[in-house]
Amino acid sequence: MASQFYAKTSETIGVFQGYPEFDATLNERFFTLDPPKSENAAENDPEHDEEVMFFSQNTRSTASVITADGSLMAVAFPKFIRIFTGESFNNLVVELPVEIATHDIRFSPSGNYLSTWESFNLDGKNPNHKNCKVYYTRDAATTKPLYEYTHKSQSNWSLQFSKTDAYCCKLLSTNELKIIKLDSDEKSKKTAGFDFSQAWSTIKFPYAISQYHISPSEQTPSIVTFIPEKQGKPACIAIWPFMENEVDTPIISKNFFKADSCQLKWNEQGNAVLGLTTTDFDKSNKSYYGENTLYMLSFTGANGKLGSKSIRVPLNKEGPVHDFTWAPNSKEFAVCYGFMPSTTTFFDLRGNIIHSLSPDSKNTIIYSPNNRYVLVAGFGNLKGLVDILDRNDDFKKLSEIDGSNTMTCKWSPGGEFIMMATTSPRLRVDNCIKIWSYSGKLVFVQEYEELLQADWRSSHAGKDPFFEKKETMKIQAHPSVTKYYLDHPSKAPNAKKAKPILIGSWKKKAANRTVVGGANIVNAKPIGATAGVPGTTKKPANSAKNNNNEKKTPPPSSSSSAGGNTSDVTPEQKKIRSLLKKLRAIKALKDKQDSGEKLEDTQVLKIESEPQVLRELKFLGWSEGDKA
């Protein structure tokens, strides 16, 4: 089974199988529940219509999320939250009743706990309203929250768990972080009290921190914190160990100025962190968005027992940092920076430059999960051109993709395909999901009137097929791609290569005309007029020959004009003709093969494409009984 992906609209969630089937597998009833029916209610009864309207308003999803391993999906409704599991999310695990509509939900890394956020004290009658709740997800009988607390803002509201859900952190004040240790057995998880007054560990900070993040390490997690610059005191990024009792000494810290905010990113191993600092104002007036500086802090051994290091990443071009990301192997990172055209540079853990790309209009970098490819793109206010590079072949460019209007861009879990989605509300037209191969071939398209979210479903059961470079020509497109290009001819791969005929010939005549300086523009001849004495006409030298040719040209017969008129042929019919031509060629090759003739590799591949050709023909409405 290939990697699945899902699409969320205002009414449904659709789950699709990956390459090559792309079949929709999810039951839409997860979102659109049947309204209640009364035996005595008539179809046109106003009271019944109001009941149905009330029901539809209260069964529309307000939030949804999938666990990191793809095993669970939670969907929030105004009156309850449902958690599903299964290959197609077709099994209901638990239904959690809620009194107030939930607007944000998040799973813990292992999926054992679900955190929810609802608007604080909407009616103003409950100043002690605990609007954040934590539920246990693995038991249908456990429907009450294990822990409740208050957090008015929707930013940084959720508790943070370690990767295995063994630890949970909460910032009680801006200067104190509490860590509790959660039991590993199932019975204790169901009744976990989340008592932060009996904390396993406490970290106290010298100044107020603005954010913290737990590392993704499974064995020995750690915490990175950021203290902004304030009242002449420098900003600070620090990494703290997970140790029992009180912790007052960090593993490593870095102090600096010019930092009002910071974006922090751990590598996958959890032994290094990148911090992009930003100032609210750029005193040099070179950037509207403030100044950027990138730092890296790393350590070796458990809690840094074998050493630590901090550096300022050398960026040799002025301008903002557009994007920075870690490689999946945690041994390198990439940075896209500088005024346009920007520069993309790859660094190792020591801050040394591995490779630098030529300046280009790019602002996004994404490694494939298998660390085999690197996607470098220019989204947002840029043209949307996407380059796919081969990391194992000195960053050689493999393909280029047109990703205009892309809001979501993600590699598949196997690293062989790329999802590009156009979503609402940022763009309310041309909402769609496109799945591309790393070779630059479009393999699937699904259009929507309104698409809110799209993402891959990470799962141990789903894995992309692996393609060697010589096998890329075997990748077959889904029939939806053919239909998409027929509906949108301007977006077809060869659309730009088409040469205009009438418009081009007219432009050529206009371009050959030159205006002599000092000429009387009022008396200038129109296009096609010949120079001469006013009041006289001049015959072309070959007019007699033209007249003879005109006389010899027979008038078109009615039969030829009727039979040769192809203006009524639809694009679908043209495509069917082309596919039938391929089918006849495949049949001829199969006859050669049956007779014992040795075929070339390309001819064998052409024979193997027969099922795909038949699928496209059936998708266009052709059947084997039709005349070829």
XYZ file of C-alpha atoms in Angstrom:
628
model
C 0.000 0.000 0.000
C 1.412 3.368 -1.033
C 1.447 6.441 1.176
C -2.019 7.874 1.736
C -2.958 11.551 1.783
C -6.038 13.418 2.907
C -7.976 16.513 1.880
C -10.231 18.550 4.149
C -13.100 20.733 2.955
C -15.742 22.552 4.994
C -17.942 19.446 4.924
C -15.822 16.354 4.305
C -12.443 14.745 4.717
C -11.287 12.600 1.829
C -8.534 10.013 2.254
C -6.811 8.807 -0.924
C -4.523 5.901 -1.643
C -1.186 6.937 -3.101
C 0.502 5.993 -6.358
C -0.631 4.446 -8.625
C -4.316 3.894 -7.695
C -5.217 7.215 -6.013
C -8.553 5.758 -4.930
C -10.685 7.666 -2.420
C -11.204 5.397 0.600
C -12.791 7.500 3.361
C -16.534 7.485 4.075
C -17.779 11.082 3.901
C -20.283 10.380 6.706
C -17.494 11.273 9.122
C -18.317 14.878 8.349
C -21.819 15.084 6.923
C -24.061 13.177 9.314
C -27.647 12.354 8.412
C -30.151 14.832 9.910
C -32.802 13.440 12.243
C -36.056 12.342 10.607
C -39.467 12.416 12.212
C -42.170 10.011 11.035
C -44.882 12.668 11.340
C -42.883 15.502 9.772
C -43.737 16.483 6.221
C -41.029 17.330 3.717
C -42.143 20.962 3.419
C -42.774 21.441 7.143
C -41.017 24.698 8.276
C -40.306 23.227 11.712
C -38.615 20.227 10.112
C -36.509 22.525 7.887
C -35.347 24.493 10.930
C -34.453 21.238 12.678
C -32.362 20.099 9.712
C -30.612 23.501 9.509
C -29.819 23.425 13.230
C -28.471 19.888 12.864
C -26.234 20.776 9.904
C -24.785 23.780 11.739
C -23.925 21.614 14.740
C -22.364 18.746 12.782
C -19.874 20.766 10.749
C -16.254 20.182 11.699
C -14.389 22.955 13.521
C -10.933 21.330 13.604
C -9.125 18.128 12.663
C -5.684 16.606 13.185
C -3.790 13.367 12.494
C -1.124 11.805 14.701
C 2.523 11.908 13.651
C 2.486 8.185 12.841
C -0.826 8.428 10.952
C -2.621 5.931 13.183
C -5.353 8.240 14.560
C -7.458 11.104 13.244
C -9.427 13.451 15.506
C -12.322 15.523 14.142
C -13.904 18.221 16.318
C -17.576 19.166 16.045
C -19.457 21.816 18.057
C -20.833 19.220 20.504
C -18.289 16.381 20.439
C -14.878 15.196 19.252
C -14.492 11.894 17.418
C -11.264 9.902 17.140
C -10.934 7.371 14.300
C -8.405 4.705 13.386
C -8.004 2.002 10.737
C -6.604 1.812 7.228
C -9.223 4.277 5.981
C -10.060 5.851 9.362
C -13.228 3.775 9.301
C -13.146 2.636 12.956
C -14.421 4.909 15.729
C -12.181 4.728 18.814
C -13.924 7.168 21.143
C -16.396 10.060 21.119
C -15.623 12.878 23.566
C -18.558 15.143 24.519
C -17.821 18.893 24.778
C -19.968 21.794 25.980
C -18.258 24.556 23.981
C -17.053 24.269 20.393
C -13.381 23.307 20.130
C -11.301 25.432 17.746
C -7.857 23.825 18.043
C -6.794 20.236 18.765
C -3.341 18.626 18.947
C -2.063 15.109 19.496
C 0.960 14.276 21.621
C 3.885 12.817 19.582
C 2.875 9.201 20.298
C -0.852 9.914 20.014
C -1.717 8.852 23.577
C -3.102 12.270 24.530
C -5.263 14.857 22.779
C -5.113 18.517 23.840
C -8.024 20.849 23.010
C -8.507 24.623 23.092
C -11.839 26.472 23.191
C -12.582 30.196 23.371
C -12.177 31.565 26.885
C -15.258 32.737 28.831
C -17.441 33.618 25.846
C -20.488 34.640 27.898
C -18.459 36.458 30.573
C -20.110 34.449 33.371
C -17.170 32.173 34.188
C -13.917 34.045 34.909
C -12.312 30.771 36.060
C -13.155 28.997 32.826
C -10.639 26.228 32.104
C -10.651 26.354 28.335
C -7.795 23.881 27.713
C -8.263 20.138 28.244
C -6.205 16.950 27.879
C -7.862 13.595 27.007
C -6.619 10.018 26.830
C -7.196 8.634 23.321
C -6.709 4.872 23.508
C -9.789 3.846 25.518
C -13.438 4.242 24.502
C -14.542 4.249 28.149
C -12.342 7.232 29.068
C -14.309 10.270 27.867
C -13.613 12.801 30.622
C -10.547 15.075 30.491
C -7.524 14.015 32.527
C -6.410 17.610 33.028
C -7.910 21.104 32.598
C -6.250 24.511 32.732
C -6.681 28.102 31.548
C -4.842 29.729 28.657
C -6.679 32.664 27.084
C -4.536 33.103 23.975
C -4.574 30.575 21.147
C -0.801 30.900 20.676
C 1.516 28.568 22.632
C -1.465 27.149 24.528
C -0.770 23.399 24.427
C 1.350 21.319 26.775
C 4.528 19.873 25.292
C 5.284 16.145 25.432
C 8.498 14.250 24.780
C 8.616 12.043 21.682
C 7.576 8.901 23.588
C 5.028 10.738 25.778
C 7.145 9.863 28.823
C 7.430 13.504 29.948
C 5.136 16.526 29.850
C 6.123 20.184 30.280
C 4.165 23.265 31.268
C 5.320 26.862 31.678
C 3.751 27.923 34.983
C 5.238 31.413 34.777
C 7.622 33.104 32.375
C 10.505 32.217 34.718
C 9.628 28.640 35.712
C 9.076 25.441 33.719
C 7.633 22.299 35.331
C 8.246 18.763 34.026
C 6.211 15.736 35.099
C 6.979 12.094 34.373
C 4.096 10.038 32.982
C 3.708 6.337 33.746
C 4.240 3.904 30.913
C 1.566 1.308 31.786
C -1.890 1.684 30.234
C -3.825 1.728 33.513
C -1.810 4.662 34.849
C -2.198 6.589 31.585
C -5.994 6.411 31.837
C -5.941 8.025 35.284
C -2.925 10.319 34.912
C -3.548 13.415 37.011
C -0.986 15.772 35.431
C -0.146 17.119 38.901
C 2.441 19.814 38.195
C 2.638 20.673 41.899
C 4.491 17.353 42.284
C 6.884 17.987 39.402
C 9.622 15.520 38.528
C 11.887 18.432 37.511
C 11.847 22.239 37.640
C 13.850 24.654 35.497
C 14.138 28.245 36.706
C 15.285 30.961 34.328
C 17.119 34.196 35.186
C 14.773 36.228 32.959
C 11.378 35.721 31.359
C 11.443 33.325 28.393
C 9.175 33.842 25.390
C 9.207 30.256 24.072
C 10.538 26.748 24.649
C 10.656 23.482 22.663
C 11.372 19.879 23.643
C 13.870 18.031 21.464
C 12.690 15.000 19.418
C 15.247 12.709 21.061
C 13.718 9.504 22.464
C 16.349 8.516 25.034
C 17.575 11.780 26.584
C 15.359 14.726 25.589
C 16.348 18.309 26.294
C 14.704 21.747 26.106
C 15.714 24.866 24.185
C 14.552 28.288 25.395
C 14.740 31.845 24.095
C 14.973 35.039 26.154
C 14.485 38.229 24.072
C 16.654 41.312 24.401
C 15.201 43.733 26.945
C 16.329 46.911 28.741
C 19.920 46.652 27.567
C 20.261 42.989 28.556
C 21.273 40.597 25.767
C 19.038 37.948 24.268
C 19.848 34.323 24.969
C 19.300 30.889 23.415
C 19.944 28.061 25.890
C 19.645 24.258 25.884
C 18.633 22.673 29.201
C 18.944 19.013 30.278
C 16.179 16.722 31.492
C 17.273 15.995 35.061
C 15.362 15.159 38.204
C 14.780 17.877 40.837
C 15.800 21.480 40.166
C 17.898 22.453 37.137
C 19.725 25.779 37.114
C 22.605 25.251 34.666
C 22.117 24.880 30.887
C 24.062 22.497 28.685
C 25.024 25.421 26.454
C 23.886 29.014 25.952
C 24.535 31.829 23.499
C 24.117 35.539 24.365
C 23.747 38.248 21.707
C 22.030 41.529 20.908
C 19.628 42.509 18.107
C 16.977 39.883 18.837
C 13.349 40.658 19.641
C 11.974 37.278 18.517
C 13.358 33.904 17.504
C 12.335 30.879 15.441
C 13.800 27.612 16.792
C 14.234 24.292 14.949
C 15.657 21.046 16.354
C 17.366 18.476 14.148
C 15.917 14.948 14.122
C 18.531 13.539 16.511
C 17.862 16.274 19.054
C 21.515 17.253 19.522
C 21.537 20.558 17.608
C 19.186 23.502 17.213
C 19.002 26.425 14.783
C 17.748 29.792 15.990
C 16.745 32.561 13.570
C 16.551 35.860 15.447
C 14.685 38.904 14.171
C 14.556 42.528 15.254
C 11.353 44.538 15.127
C 13.110 47.304 13.183
C 16.095 47.443 10.864
C 18.159 50.443 11.955
C 20.049 50.408 8.650
C 16.715 50.782 6.764
C 17.712 48.009 4.349
C 14.812 45.721 5.212
C 11.202 46.405 6.117
C 10.989 43.237 8.196
C 13.940 43.835 10.504
C 17.371 42.225 10.709
C 17.926 38.446 10.696
C 20.753 36.478 12.291
C 21.095 32.695 12.340
C 22.752 30.793 15.200
C 23.435 27.105 15.752
C 23.896 25.409 19.128
C 24.933 21.744 19.362
C 26.211 19.269 21.936
C 27.635 15.741 22.040
C 26.750 12.954 24.432
C 23.926 12.699 26.951
C 23.204 16.198 28.285
C 26.390 17.483 26.607
C 28.853 15.424 28.614
C 31.195 15.148 25.606
C 31.173 18.832 24.714
C 29.093 21.588 23.138
C 29.434 24.316 20.532
C 27.679 27.509 19.432
C 28.297 29.472 16.229
C 26.853 32.297 14.207
C 26.113 30.873 10.760
C 28.084 32.846 8.137
C 25.724 34.293 5.514
C 27.682 36.161 2.843
C 24.810 38.143 1.337
C 22.771 41.004 2.752
C 19.044 40.614 3.155
C 16.478 38.556 5.066
C 16.566 34.816 5.722
C 13.653 33.359 3.753
C 13.864 29.763 4.953
C 16.128 27.363 6.846
C 15.756 23.643 7.455
C 17.562 20.561 8.726
C 18.370 17.533 6.590
C 16.638 14.327 7.779
C 20.021 12.790 8.635
C 20.679 15.673 11.108
C 24.180 16.151 9.673
C 23.576 19.276 7.586
C 21.181 22.171 7.110
C 20.233 24.559 4.325
C 19.548 28.304 4.351
C 17.857 30.479 1.706
C 18.806 34.113 2.279
C 19.536 37.522 0.777
C 17.737 40.059 -1.368
C 16.276 38.643 -4.574
C 17.660 36.782 -6.374
C 18.400 34.917 -3.157
C 21.197 32.469 -2.390
C 20.722 28.919 -1.097
C 23.643 27.435 0.839
C 24.149 24.066 2.540
C 26.200 23.817 5.762
C 27.565 21.011 7.936
C 27.372 20.879 11.744
C 30.564 22.934 12.038
C 29.142 25.768 9.978
C 31.296 24.978 6.929
C 29.784 25.470 3.478
C 29.075 22.188 1.689
C 27.528 23.633 -1.461
C 25.979 26.871 -2.666
C 23.458 27.256 -5.490
C 23.475 30.019 -8.069
C 21.366 33.084 -7.123
C 17.720 32.597 -8.052
C 14.252 33.770 -7.020
C 13.641 31.158 -4.311
C 12.338 31.280 -0.741
C 11.581 27.655 0.234
C 13.760 24.590 0.932
C 12.401 21.109 1.689
C 14.432 17.904 2.007
C 12.814 14.621 1.013
C 12.357 12.271 4.009
C 14.794 9.762 2.477
C 17.469 12.506 2.259
C 17.755 11.743 -1.456
C 16.352 14.946 -2.966
C 16.110 18.641 -2.133
C 13.223 20.838 -3.272
C 14.063 24.523 -3.763
C 11.121 26.738 -4.738
C 9.862 30.296 -4.985
C 6.329 30.457 -3.557
C 4.208 33.318 -2.222
C 4.792 36.460 -4.246
C 7.281 34.665 -6.520
C 6.511 32.762 -9.729
C 6.221 29.348 -8.106
C 9.031 27.623 -10.012
C 10.253 24.488 -8.232
C 13.655 22.832 -8.716
C 14.297 19.222 -7.663
C 17.960 18.538 -6.852
C 19.762 15.231 -6.367
C 21.554 15.419 -3.014
C 23.651 12.334 -3.810
C 24.850 13.702 -7.165
C 26.391 17.016 -6.102
C 22.986 18.772 -6.035
C 22.416 18.164 -9.741
C 19.114 19.557 -10.998
C 16.779 16.702 -11.936
C 13.608 18.518 -12.932
C 11.659 21.775 -12.829
C 7.988 22.046 -11.859
C 5.487 24.874 -12.234
C 4.061 25.252 -8.723
C 2.280 28.584 -9.088
C -0.383 29.386 -6.455
C 0.931 26.662 -4.139
C -0.005 27.060 -0.453
C 1.039 23.605 0.775
C 4.114 21.756 -0.491
C 5.207 18.488 1.126
C 7.163 15.382 0.231
C 5.466 12.010 0.576
C 6.686 9.874 3.512
C 8.680 7.711 1.093
C 10.286 10.710 -0.609
C 9.290 9.828 -4.176
C 6.325 12.181 -4.699
C 5.446 15.799 -3.895
C 2.071 17.227 -2.933
C 1.288 20.789 -4.004
C -2.075 22.168 -2.908
C -3.917 25.445 -3.444
C -6.145 26.075 -0.432
C -8.693 28.504 0.960
C -9.076 31.027 2.443
C -5.784 32.398 1.124
C -6.828 31.670 -2.450
C -10.475 30.907 -3.156
C -10.115 29.952 -6.825
C -8.430 26.982 -8.506
C -8.351 24.991 -5.259
C -6.774 21.617 -5.993
C -4.295 18.928 -4.998
C -1.522 17.979 -7.404
C 0.800 15.022 -6.873
C 4.112 15.226 -8.745
C 6.899 12.724 -9.199
C 10.409 13.909 -8.321
C 11.114 13.540 -12.057
C 8.773 16.484 -12.713
C 5.834 14.451 -14.008
C 2.309 15.248 -12.828
C 0.694 11.961 -11.745
C -2.581 12.985 -10.043
C -4.955 15.979 -9.816
C -8.051 16.507 -7.682
C -9.943 19.813 -7.980
C -12.199 21.360 -5.315
C -14.530 24.302 -5.009
C -13.084 24.945 -1.543
C -10.100 23.075 -0.097
C -9.088 23.972 3.456
C -6.237 21.565 4.187
C -4.223 18.782 2.577
C -1.399 16.610 3.874
C 0.207 13.195 3.663
C -0.655 10.450 6.123
C 2.559 9.089 7.612
C 2.141 5.385 8.239
C 4.371 2.365 8.689
C 1.925 0.382 6.558
C 2.159 2.785 3.611
C 5.328 3.151 1.569
C 6.035 4.709 -1.820
C 7.402 2.508 -4.595
C 11.120 3.159 -5.103
C 12.237 4.342 -8.540
C 15.777 4.363 -9.855
C 16.683 7.181 -12.247
C 16.470 4.837 -15.237
C 12.976 3.811 -14.120
C 11.420 7.274 -14.061
C 9.878 6.709 -17.485
C 7.828 3.880 -15.930
C 5.931 6.326 -13.706
C 2.394 6.483 -15.101
C -0.018 9.392 -14.747
C -3.515 8.883 -13.369
C -6.410 9.511 -15.835
C -7.285 12.608 -13.785
C -4.188 14.282 -15.262
C -5.474 13.772 -18.804
C -8.843 15.218 -17.846
C -7.161 18.162 -16.091
C -5.117 19.055 -19.171
C -8.186 18.735 -21.393
C -10.141 21.064 -19.106
C -7.179 23.467 -18.788
C -5.286 23.391 -22.121
C -3.116 26.362 -21.158
C -1.605 24.336 -18.289
C -0.575 21.369 -20.397
C 3.204 20.710 -20.583
C 3.404 21.616 -24.283
C 1.096 24.640 -24.061
C 3.966 27.136 -24.138
C 5.496 25.475 -27.189
C 2.429 26.115 -29.354
C 3.106 28.864 -31.893
C 0.341 31.296 -32.850
C -0.333 31.451 -36.596
C -2.442 34.468 -37.488
C -1.257 36.742 -34.705
C 2.369 35.811 -35.312
C 2.230 36.567 -39.067
C 0.616 39.941 -38.389
C 3.320 40.844 -35.879
C 6.001 39.915 -38.369
C 4.621 42.351 -40.966
C 4.375 45.100 -38.392
C 7.913 44.470 -37.167
C 9.383 44.722 -40.703
C 8.010 48.225 -41.144
C 10.389 51.039 -40.250
C 9.550 54.689 -39.729
C 12.068 57.059 -41.320
C 12.969 60.063 -39.238
C 11.243 63.241 -40.403
C 8.586 61.394 -42.393
C 5.075 62.815 -42.560
C 3.148 60.460 -40.266
C -0.201 61.835 -41.460
C 0.443 60.637 -45.013
C 1.941 57.332 -43.926
C 0.536 54.388 -45.805
C -1.476 51.780 -43.967
C -0.125 48.276 -43.624
C -0.217 46.532 -46.999
C -0.491 49.738 -49.093
C 2.076 50.295 -51.880
C 3.977 53.445 -52.618
C 3.252 55.360 -55.849
C 1.840 58.490 -57.408
C -1.420 59.581 -55.824
C -4.435 58.868 -57.990
C -2.809 55.996 -59.866
C -2.916 52.276 -59.259
C -0.085 49.850 -59.708
C -0.492 46.219 -60.646
C 1.873 43.701 -59.137
C 4.422 42.305 -61.587
C 3.120 38.800 -61.187
C -0.568 39.704 -61.326
C -1.123 37.801 -64.559
C 0.415 34.714 -63.055
C -1.763 35.096 -60.000
C -4.863 35.461 -62.165
C -3.986 32.291 -64.048
C -3.509 30.432 -60.786
C -6.829 31.655 -59.517
C -8.567 30.432 -62.667
C -6.911 27.014 -62.458
C -7.840 26.495 -58.816
C -10.962 24.290 -58.736
C -13.728 25.164 -56.304
C -13.871 22.948 -53.221
C -16.368 20.128 -53.495
C -19.188 19.856 -51.047
C -18.147 16.317 -50.113
C -14.590 17.320 -49.208
C -15.684 20.303 -47.174
C -18.204 18.254 -45.251
C -15.886 15.337 -44.589
C -12.795 17.389 -43.836
C -14.328 19.727 -41.296
C -12.567 18.920 -37.995
C -13.777 21.935 -36.081
C -16.483 19.819 -34.409
C -13.986 17.322 -32.961
C -13.736 17.773 -29.193
C -10.421 17.632 -27.289
C -11.621 14.389 -25.684
C -12.118 12.794 -29.110
C -8.657 13.924 -30.206
C -7.165 12.389 -27.081
C -9.049 9.128 -27.671
C -7.707 8.987 -31.244
C -4.172 9.497 -29.964
C -4.565 6.777 -27.331
C -6.048 4.347 -29.847
C -3.062 4.977 -32.094
C -0.793 4.051 -29.171
C -2.890 0.957 -28.543
C -2.482 -0.191 -32.156
C 1.277 0.364 -31.920
C 1.411 -1.676 -28.709
C -0.527 -4.498 -30.372
C 1.945 -4.517 -33.265
C 4.858 -4.735 -30.820
C 3.170 -7.595 -28.963
C 2.771 -9.480 -32.255
C 6.491 -9.030 -32.921
C 7.274 -10.238 -29.428
C 5.060 -13.304 -29.844
C 6.815 -14.173 -33.097
C 10.147 -14.330 -31.239
C 11.580 -11.031 -32.433
C 13.881 -9.326 -29.907
C 12.589 -5.914 -28.801
C 14.447 -2.904 -27.475
C 14.028 -1.739 -23.872
C 11.922 1.249 -24.909
C 9.606 -1.038 -26.883
C 9.190 -3.337 -23.875
C 8.325 -0.334 -21.713
C 5.774 0.728 -24.306
C 4.093 -2.685 -24.060
C 4.037 -2.396 -20.261
C 2.151 0.902 -20.586
C -0.882 -0.833 -22.157
C -2.910 -1.002 -18.882
C -2.386 2.726 -18.362
C -3.544 3.511 -21.913
C -6.669 1.401 -21.395
C -7.394 3.155 -18.082
C -7.166 6.560 -19.754
C -9.453 5.437 -22.572
C -12.073 4.153 -20.141
C -11.753 7.357 -18.122
C -12.601 9.317 -21.293
C -15.712 7.177 -21.910
C -14.330 4.732 -24.486
C -15.185 1.042 -24.310
C -13.598 -1.936 -26.054
C -16.730 -2.376 -28.140
C -16.259 1.031 -29.770
C -14.742 1.196 -33.210
C -11.046 2.025 -33.141
